[in-house]
CSV table of C-alpha atoms in Angstrom, one decimal:
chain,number,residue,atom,x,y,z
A,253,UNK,CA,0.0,0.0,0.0
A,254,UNK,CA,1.3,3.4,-0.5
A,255,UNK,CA,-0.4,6.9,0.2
A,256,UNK,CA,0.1,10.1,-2.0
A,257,UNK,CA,-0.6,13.1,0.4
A,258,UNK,CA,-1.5,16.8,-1.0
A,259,UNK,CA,-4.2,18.4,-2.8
A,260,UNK,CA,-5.7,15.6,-4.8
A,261,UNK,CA,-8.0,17.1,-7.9
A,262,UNK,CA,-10.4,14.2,-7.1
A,263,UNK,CA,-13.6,12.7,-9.0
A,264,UNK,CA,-14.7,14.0,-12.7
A,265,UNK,CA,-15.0,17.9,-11.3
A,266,UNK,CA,-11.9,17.4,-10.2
A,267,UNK,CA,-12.2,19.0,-6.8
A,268,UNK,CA,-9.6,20.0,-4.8
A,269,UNK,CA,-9.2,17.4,-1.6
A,270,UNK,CA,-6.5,18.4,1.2
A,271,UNK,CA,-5.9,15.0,2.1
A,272,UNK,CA,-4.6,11.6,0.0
A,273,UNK,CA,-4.8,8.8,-2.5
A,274,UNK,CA,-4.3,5.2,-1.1
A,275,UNK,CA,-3.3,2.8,-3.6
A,276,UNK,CA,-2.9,-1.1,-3.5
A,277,UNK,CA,-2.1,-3.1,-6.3
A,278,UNK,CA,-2.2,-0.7,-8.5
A,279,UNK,CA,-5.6,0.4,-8.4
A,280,UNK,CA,-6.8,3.5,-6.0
A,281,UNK,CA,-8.3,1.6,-2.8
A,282,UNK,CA,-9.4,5.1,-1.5
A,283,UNK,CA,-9.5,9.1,-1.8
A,284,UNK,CA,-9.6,10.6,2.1
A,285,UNK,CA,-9.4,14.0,3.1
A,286,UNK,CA,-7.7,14.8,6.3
A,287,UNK,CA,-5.1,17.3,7.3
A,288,UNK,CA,-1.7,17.0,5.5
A,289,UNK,CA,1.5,18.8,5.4
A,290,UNK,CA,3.0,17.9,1.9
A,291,UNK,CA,1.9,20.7,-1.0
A,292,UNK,CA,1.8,17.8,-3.8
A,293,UNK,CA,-1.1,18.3,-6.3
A,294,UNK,CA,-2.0,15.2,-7.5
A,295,UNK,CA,-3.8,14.8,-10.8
A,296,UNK,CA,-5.0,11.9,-12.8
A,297,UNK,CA,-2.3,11.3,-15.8
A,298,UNK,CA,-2.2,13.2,-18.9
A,299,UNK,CA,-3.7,11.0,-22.4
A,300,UNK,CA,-1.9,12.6,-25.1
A,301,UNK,CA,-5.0,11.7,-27.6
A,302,UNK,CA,-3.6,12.4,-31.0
A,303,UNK,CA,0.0,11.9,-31.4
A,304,UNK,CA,2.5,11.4,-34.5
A,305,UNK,CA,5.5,9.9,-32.8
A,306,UNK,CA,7.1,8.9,-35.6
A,307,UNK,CA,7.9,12.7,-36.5
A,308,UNK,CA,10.2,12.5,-34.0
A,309,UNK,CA,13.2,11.6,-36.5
A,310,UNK,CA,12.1,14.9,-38.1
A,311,UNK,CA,11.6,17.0,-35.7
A,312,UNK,CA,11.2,21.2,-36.6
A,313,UNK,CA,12.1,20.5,-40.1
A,314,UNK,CA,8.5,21.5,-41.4
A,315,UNK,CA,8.3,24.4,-39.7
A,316,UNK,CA,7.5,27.2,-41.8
A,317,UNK,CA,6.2,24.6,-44.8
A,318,UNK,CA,2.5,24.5,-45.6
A,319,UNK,CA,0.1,21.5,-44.5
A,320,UNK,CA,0.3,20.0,-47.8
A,321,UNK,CA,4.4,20.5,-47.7
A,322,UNK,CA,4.7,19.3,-44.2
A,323,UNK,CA,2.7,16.0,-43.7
A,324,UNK,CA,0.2,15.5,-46.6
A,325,UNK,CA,1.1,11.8,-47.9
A,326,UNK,CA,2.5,10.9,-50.0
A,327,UNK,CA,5.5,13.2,-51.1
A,328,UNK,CA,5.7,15.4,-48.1
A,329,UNK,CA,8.5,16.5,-46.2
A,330,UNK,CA,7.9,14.1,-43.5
A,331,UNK,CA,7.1,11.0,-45.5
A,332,UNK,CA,10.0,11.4,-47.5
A,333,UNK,CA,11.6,12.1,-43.9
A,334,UNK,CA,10.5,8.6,-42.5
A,335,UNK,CA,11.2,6.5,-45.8
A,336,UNK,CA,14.4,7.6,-45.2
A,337,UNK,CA,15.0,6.7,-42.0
A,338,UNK,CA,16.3,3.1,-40.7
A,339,UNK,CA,14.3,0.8,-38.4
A,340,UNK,CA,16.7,1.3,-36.1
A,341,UNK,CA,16.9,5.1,-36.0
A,342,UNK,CA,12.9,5.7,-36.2
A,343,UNK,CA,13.1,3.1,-32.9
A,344,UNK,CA,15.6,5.3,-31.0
A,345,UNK,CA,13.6,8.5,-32.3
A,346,UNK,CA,10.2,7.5,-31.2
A,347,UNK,CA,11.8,5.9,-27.9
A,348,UNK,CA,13.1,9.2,-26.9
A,349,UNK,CA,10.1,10.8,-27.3
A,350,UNK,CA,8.0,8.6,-25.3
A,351,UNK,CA,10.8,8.6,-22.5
A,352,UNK,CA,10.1,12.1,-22.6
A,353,UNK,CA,6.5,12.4,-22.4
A,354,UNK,CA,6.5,9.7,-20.0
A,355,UNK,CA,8.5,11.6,-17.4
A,356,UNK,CA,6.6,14.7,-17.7
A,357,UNK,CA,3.0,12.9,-16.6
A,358,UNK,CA,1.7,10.9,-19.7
A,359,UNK,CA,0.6,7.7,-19.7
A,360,UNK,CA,-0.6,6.8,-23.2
A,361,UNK,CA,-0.2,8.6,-26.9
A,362,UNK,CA,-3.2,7.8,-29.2
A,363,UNK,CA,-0.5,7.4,-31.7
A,364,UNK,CA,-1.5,7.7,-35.5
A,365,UNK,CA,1.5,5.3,-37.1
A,366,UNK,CA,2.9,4.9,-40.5
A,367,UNK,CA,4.1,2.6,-43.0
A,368,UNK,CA,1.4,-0.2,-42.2
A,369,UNK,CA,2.7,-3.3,-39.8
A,370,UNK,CA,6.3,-2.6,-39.9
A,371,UNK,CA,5.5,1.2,-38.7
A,372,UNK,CA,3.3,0.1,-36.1
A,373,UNK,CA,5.6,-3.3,-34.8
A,374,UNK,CA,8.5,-0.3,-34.6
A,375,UNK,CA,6.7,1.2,-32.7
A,376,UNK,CA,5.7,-1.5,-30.5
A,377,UNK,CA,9.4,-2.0,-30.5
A,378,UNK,CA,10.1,1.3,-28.9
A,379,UNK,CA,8.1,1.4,-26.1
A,380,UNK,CA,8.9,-2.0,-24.6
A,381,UNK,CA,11.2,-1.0,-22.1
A,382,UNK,CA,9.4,1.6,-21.4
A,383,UNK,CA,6.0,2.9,-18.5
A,384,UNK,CA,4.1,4.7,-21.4
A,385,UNK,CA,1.5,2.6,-23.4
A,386,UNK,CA,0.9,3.8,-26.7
A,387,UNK,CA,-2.4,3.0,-28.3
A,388,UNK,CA,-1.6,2.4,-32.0
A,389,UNK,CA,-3.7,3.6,-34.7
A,390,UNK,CA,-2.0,1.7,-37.5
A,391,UNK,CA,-2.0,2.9,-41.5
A,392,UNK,CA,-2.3,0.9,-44.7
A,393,UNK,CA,-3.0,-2.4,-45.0
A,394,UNK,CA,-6.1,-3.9,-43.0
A,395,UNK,CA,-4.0,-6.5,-41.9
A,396,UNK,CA,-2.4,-4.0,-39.7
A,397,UNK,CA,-5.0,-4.7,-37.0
A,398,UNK,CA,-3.6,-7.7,-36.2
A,399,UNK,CA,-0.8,-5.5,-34.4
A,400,UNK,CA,-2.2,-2.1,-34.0
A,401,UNK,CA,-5.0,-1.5,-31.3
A,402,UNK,CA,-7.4,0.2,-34.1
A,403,UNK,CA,-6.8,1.5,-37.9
A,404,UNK,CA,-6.0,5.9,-38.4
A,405,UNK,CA,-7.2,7.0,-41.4
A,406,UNK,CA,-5.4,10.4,-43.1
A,407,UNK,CA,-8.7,11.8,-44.4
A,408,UNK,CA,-11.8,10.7,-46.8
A,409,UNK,CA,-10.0,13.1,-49.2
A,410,UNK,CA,-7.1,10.6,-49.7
A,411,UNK,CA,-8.5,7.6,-50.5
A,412,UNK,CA,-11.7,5.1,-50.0
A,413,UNK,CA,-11.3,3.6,-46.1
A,414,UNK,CA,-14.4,1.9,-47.0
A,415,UNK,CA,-12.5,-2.2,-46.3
A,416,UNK,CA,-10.2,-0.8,-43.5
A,417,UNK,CA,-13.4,0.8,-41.7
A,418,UNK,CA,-15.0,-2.9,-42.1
A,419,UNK,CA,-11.8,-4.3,-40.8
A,420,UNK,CA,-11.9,-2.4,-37.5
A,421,UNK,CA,-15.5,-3.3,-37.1
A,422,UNK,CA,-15.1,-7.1,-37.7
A,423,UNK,CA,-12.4,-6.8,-34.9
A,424,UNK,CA,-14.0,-4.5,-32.5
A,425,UNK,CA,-11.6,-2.4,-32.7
A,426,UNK,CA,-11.6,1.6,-33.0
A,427,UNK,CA,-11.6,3.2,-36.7
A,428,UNK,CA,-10.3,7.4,-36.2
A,429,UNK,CA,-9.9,9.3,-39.2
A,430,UNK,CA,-8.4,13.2,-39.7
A,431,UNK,CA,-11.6,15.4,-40.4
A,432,UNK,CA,-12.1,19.2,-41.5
A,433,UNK,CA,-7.8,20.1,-41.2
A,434,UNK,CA,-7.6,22.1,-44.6
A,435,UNK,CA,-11.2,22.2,-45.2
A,436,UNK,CA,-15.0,21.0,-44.2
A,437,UNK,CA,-14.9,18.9,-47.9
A,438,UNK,CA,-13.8,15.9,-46.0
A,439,UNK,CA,-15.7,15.9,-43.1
A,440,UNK,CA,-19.2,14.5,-44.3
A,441,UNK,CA,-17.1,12.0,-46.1
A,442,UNK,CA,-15.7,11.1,-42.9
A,443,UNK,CA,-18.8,10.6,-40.5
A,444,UNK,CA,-20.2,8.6,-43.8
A,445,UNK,CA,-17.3,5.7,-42.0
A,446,UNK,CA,-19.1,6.1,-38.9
A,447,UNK,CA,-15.9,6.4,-37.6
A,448,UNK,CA,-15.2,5.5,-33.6
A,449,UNK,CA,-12.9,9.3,-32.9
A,450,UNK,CA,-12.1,12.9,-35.7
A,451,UNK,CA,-9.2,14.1,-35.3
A,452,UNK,CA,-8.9,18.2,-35.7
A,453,UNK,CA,-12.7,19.4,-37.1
A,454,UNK,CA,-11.2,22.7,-37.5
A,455,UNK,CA,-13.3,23.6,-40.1
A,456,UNK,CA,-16.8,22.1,-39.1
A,457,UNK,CA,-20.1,24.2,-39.4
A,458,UNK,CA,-23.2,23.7,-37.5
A,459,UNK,CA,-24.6,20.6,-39.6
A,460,UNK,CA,-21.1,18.6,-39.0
A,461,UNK,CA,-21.9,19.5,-35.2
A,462,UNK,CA,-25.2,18.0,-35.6
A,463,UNK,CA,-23.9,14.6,-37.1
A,464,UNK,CA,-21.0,14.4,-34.7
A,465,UNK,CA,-23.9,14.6,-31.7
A,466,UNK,CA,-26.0,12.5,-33.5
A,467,UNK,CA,-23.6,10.0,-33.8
A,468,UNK,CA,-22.0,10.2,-30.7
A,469,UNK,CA,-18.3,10.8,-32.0
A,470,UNK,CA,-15.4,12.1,-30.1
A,471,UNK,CA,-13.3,14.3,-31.1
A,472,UNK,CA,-9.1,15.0,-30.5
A,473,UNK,CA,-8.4,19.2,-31.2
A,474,UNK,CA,-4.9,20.0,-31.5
A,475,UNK,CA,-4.8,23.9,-32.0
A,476,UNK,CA,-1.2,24.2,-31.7
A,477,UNK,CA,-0.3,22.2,-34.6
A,478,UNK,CA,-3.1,24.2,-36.7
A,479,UNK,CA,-1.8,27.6,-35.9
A,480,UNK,CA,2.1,26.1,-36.9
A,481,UNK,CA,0.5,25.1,-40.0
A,482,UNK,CA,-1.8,28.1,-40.3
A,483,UNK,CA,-4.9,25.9,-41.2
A,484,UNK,CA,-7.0,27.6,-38.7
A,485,UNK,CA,-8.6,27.3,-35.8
A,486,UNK,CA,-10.8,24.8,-34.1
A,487,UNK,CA,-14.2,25.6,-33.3
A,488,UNK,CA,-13.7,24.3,-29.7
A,489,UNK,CA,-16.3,25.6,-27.3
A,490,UNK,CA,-18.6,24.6,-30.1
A,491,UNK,CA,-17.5,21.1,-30.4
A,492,UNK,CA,-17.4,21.0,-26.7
A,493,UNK,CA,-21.3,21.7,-26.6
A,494,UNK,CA,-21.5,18.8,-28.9
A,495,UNK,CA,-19.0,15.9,-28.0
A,496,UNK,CA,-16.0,14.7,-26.3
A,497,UNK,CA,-13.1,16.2,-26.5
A,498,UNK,CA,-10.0,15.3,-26.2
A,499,UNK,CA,-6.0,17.4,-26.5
A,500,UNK,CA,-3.4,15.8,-28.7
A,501,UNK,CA,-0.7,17.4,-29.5
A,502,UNK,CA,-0.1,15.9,-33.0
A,503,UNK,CA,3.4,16.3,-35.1
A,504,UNK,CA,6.2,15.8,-33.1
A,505,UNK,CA,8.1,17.3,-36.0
A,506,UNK,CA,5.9,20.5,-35.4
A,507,UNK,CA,5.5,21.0,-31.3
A,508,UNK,CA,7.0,19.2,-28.6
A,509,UNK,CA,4.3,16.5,-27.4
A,510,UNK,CA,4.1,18.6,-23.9
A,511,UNK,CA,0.2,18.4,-22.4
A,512,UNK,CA,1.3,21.4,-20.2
A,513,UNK,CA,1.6,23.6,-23.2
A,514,UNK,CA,-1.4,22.2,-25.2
A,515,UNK,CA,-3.5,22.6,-22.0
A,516,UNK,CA,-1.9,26.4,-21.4
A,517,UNK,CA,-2.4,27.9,-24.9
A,518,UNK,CA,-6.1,26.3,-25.2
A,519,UNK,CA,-7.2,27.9,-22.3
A,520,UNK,CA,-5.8,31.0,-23.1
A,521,UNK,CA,-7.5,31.3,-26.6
A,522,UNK,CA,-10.9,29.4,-26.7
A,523,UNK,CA,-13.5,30.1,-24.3
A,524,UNK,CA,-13.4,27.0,-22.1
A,525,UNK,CA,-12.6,27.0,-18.5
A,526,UNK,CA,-9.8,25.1,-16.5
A,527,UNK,CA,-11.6,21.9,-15.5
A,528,UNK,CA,-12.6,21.3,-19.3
A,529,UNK,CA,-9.3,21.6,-20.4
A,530,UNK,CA,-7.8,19.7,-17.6
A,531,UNK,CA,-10.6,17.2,-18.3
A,532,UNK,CA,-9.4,16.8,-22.3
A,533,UNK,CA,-6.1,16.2,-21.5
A,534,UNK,CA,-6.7,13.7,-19.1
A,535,UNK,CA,-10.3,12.0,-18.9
A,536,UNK,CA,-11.7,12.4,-22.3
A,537,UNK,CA,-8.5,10.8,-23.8
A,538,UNK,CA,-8.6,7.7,-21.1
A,539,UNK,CA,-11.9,7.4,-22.4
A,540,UNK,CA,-11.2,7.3,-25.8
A,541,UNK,CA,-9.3,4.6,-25.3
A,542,UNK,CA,-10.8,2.5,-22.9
A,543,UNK,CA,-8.1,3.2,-20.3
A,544,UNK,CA,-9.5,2.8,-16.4
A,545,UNK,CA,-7.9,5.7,-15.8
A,546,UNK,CA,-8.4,9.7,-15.9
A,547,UNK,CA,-10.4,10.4,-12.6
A,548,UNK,CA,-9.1,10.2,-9.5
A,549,UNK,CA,-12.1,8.0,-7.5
A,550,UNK,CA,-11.5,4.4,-5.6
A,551,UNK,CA,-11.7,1.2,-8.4
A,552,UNK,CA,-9.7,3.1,-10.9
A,553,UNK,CA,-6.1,2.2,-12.0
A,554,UNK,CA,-3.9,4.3,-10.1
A,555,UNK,CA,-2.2,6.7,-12.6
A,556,UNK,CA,-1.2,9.7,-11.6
A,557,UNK,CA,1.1,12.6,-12.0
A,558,UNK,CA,2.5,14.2,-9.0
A,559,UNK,CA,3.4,18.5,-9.4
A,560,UNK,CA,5.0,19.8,-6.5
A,561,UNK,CA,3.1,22.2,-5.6
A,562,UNK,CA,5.6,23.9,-3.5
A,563,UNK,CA,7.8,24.4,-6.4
A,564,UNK,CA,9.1,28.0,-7.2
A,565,UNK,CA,6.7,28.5,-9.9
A,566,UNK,CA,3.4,26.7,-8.2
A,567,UNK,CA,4.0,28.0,-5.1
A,568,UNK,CA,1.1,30.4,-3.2
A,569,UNK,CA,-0.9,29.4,-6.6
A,570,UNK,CA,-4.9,30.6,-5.2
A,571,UNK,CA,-6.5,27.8,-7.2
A,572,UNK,CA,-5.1,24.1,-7.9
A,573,UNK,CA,-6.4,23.2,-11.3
A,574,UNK,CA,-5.8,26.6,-12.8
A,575,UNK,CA,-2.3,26.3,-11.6
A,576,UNK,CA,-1.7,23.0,-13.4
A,577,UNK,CA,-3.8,24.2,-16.9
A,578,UNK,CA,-2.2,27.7,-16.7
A,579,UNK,CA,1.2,27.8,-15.3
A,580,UNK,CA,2.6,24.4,-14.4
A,581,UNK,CA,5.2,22.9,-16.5
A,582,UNK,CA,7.3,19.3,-16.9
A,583,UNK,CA,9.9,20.9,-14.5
A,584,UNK,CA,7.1,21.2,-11.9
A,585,UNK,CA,6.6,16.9,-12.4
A,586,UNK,CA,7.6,15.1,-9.2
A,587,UNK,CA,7.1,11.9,-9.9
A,588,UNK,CA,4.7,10.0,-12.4
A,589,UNK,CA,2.6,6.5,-10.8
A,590,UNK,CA,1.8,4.0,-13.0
């Protein structure tokens, strides 16, 4: 057994708790509030839900480069990028990467992967040693399934998904697809799939709103990556009103996959308070992919980032969840349970 001790940001409204987390097994056996001297804020861990790791041999090479220039498959700067690349140096890369975002408070990347079985067993490859779990969304051939934990379509635009979409069904498995990135032309297209999660919807209007409720699909914003790319900007109160949502923080190659910074700059510019954002980089992505994790309440998993709270840039913070949305950063990460 082992007790965290601090402010714990408990439950789905993630309400500050003086008091601590008791853990057994690796499962939280109780959250009780009672006097405590340590300044920890504990927070369920950060599910980074939309994630290119493979980028990372790449990375800030397609800055300044159009969408189309950057990442648009199949001649763009970062294909040509990862074709390039040996197995053994897109391992290392994407290893690095998740070491990275594992010490700073994520447990999971809903990772969109390349180059069909080999991309996604490279990938499987790199995290082995490693505490972070990627969920693969794996590319190409159908028969990609058999490794990947659900298929990532680039966009109806590119090409008919009609058989992988079928695939992922047959399996049970999830079917995500990029919608409305350069333009709302794909995005009908892409709820025709039915798909399981949209990634971006940066351009969607008031009838894609309506399907997305109808059919119940989440959806992963990333508004960093579309101001780098200057593609726009995500209607996200609206989509918010509508759906799910979840933070991803996309092309490694374009923004450093940091939650603290994807959490900081949504709040700042969409009109969305602290809890929702806090609550799209952590519970809406657990959700997404049927993780037991994301709110702190006794049954779940245990996982859980630690800030210290009594850190020099946290410290005499008024309110707990708008210090870690607003100000905290991986410097502030004490220690990350798994």
């Amino acid at each position: 057994m082992e007790a965290l001790t601090g402010t714990i940001l408990a439950g789905e409204s993630f309400e500050p708790i003086r008091g601590r987390v008791v853990v057994e097994e690796g499962r939280i056996a109780a959250v009780e509030e009672e006097p405590v001297e340590s300044e920890d804020i504990v927070l369920p861990a950060f599910v980074n839900a939309h994630t290119h790791l493979g980028d990372s041999v790449a990375k800030d090479a397609a800055v300044g480069l159009s969408l189309e220039e950057a990442v648009v498959p199949p001649d763009s700067l970062k294909h040509r990028r990862l074709a390039a690349a040996s197995h053994e140096e897109l391992v290392t890369a994407m290893r690095r990467t998740l070491r990275h975002v594992g010490r700073t408070g994520t447990l999971s990347c809903l990772d969109f992967r390349e180059f069909g079985v080999e991309g996604a067993r490279a990938l499987r490859e790199a995290a082995a040693p490693l505490d972070v779990e990627p969920f693969i969304f794996g590319s190409d051939d159908p028969a990609v399934l058999e490794v990947a934990d659900g298929y990532g379509a680039s966009g109806a635009n590119d090409d008919d998904f009609t058989a992988e979409r079928a695939a992922a069904g047959a399996r049970g498995v999830p079917f995500a697809i990029h919608a409305g990135e350069p333009d709302a032309t794909d995005i009908h297209p892409a709820l025709d799939l039915d798909p399981d999660l949209l990634i971006h919807m940066v351009h969607a209007e008031a009838e894609h709103l309506e399907r997305v409720a109808d059919q119940s699909v989440p959806v992963v914003a990333c508004p960093r990556t579309n101001a780098v790319l200057d593609v726009g900007t995500p209607p996200i109160r609206a989509l918010l009103d509508h759906t799910t949502v979840a933070l991803g923080t996309d092309n490694v190659m374009l923004n450093p996959p940091s939650m603290f910074r994807e959490m900081a700059y949504t709040e700042r510019h969409f009109d969305v308070t602290v809890r929702e954002v806090l609550r799209m980089a952590t519970t809406a992505g657990a959700e997404i992919a049927g993780l037991d994790c994301g709110v702190i309440e006794p049954g779940r998993r245990a996982a859980l980032t630690v800030l210290d709270g009594d850190s020099d840039n946290l410290a005499g913070s008024a309110d707990p969840v708008a210090a870690v949305v607003r100000r905290a950063t991986e410097r502030d990460v004490d220690r990350v349970v798994r």
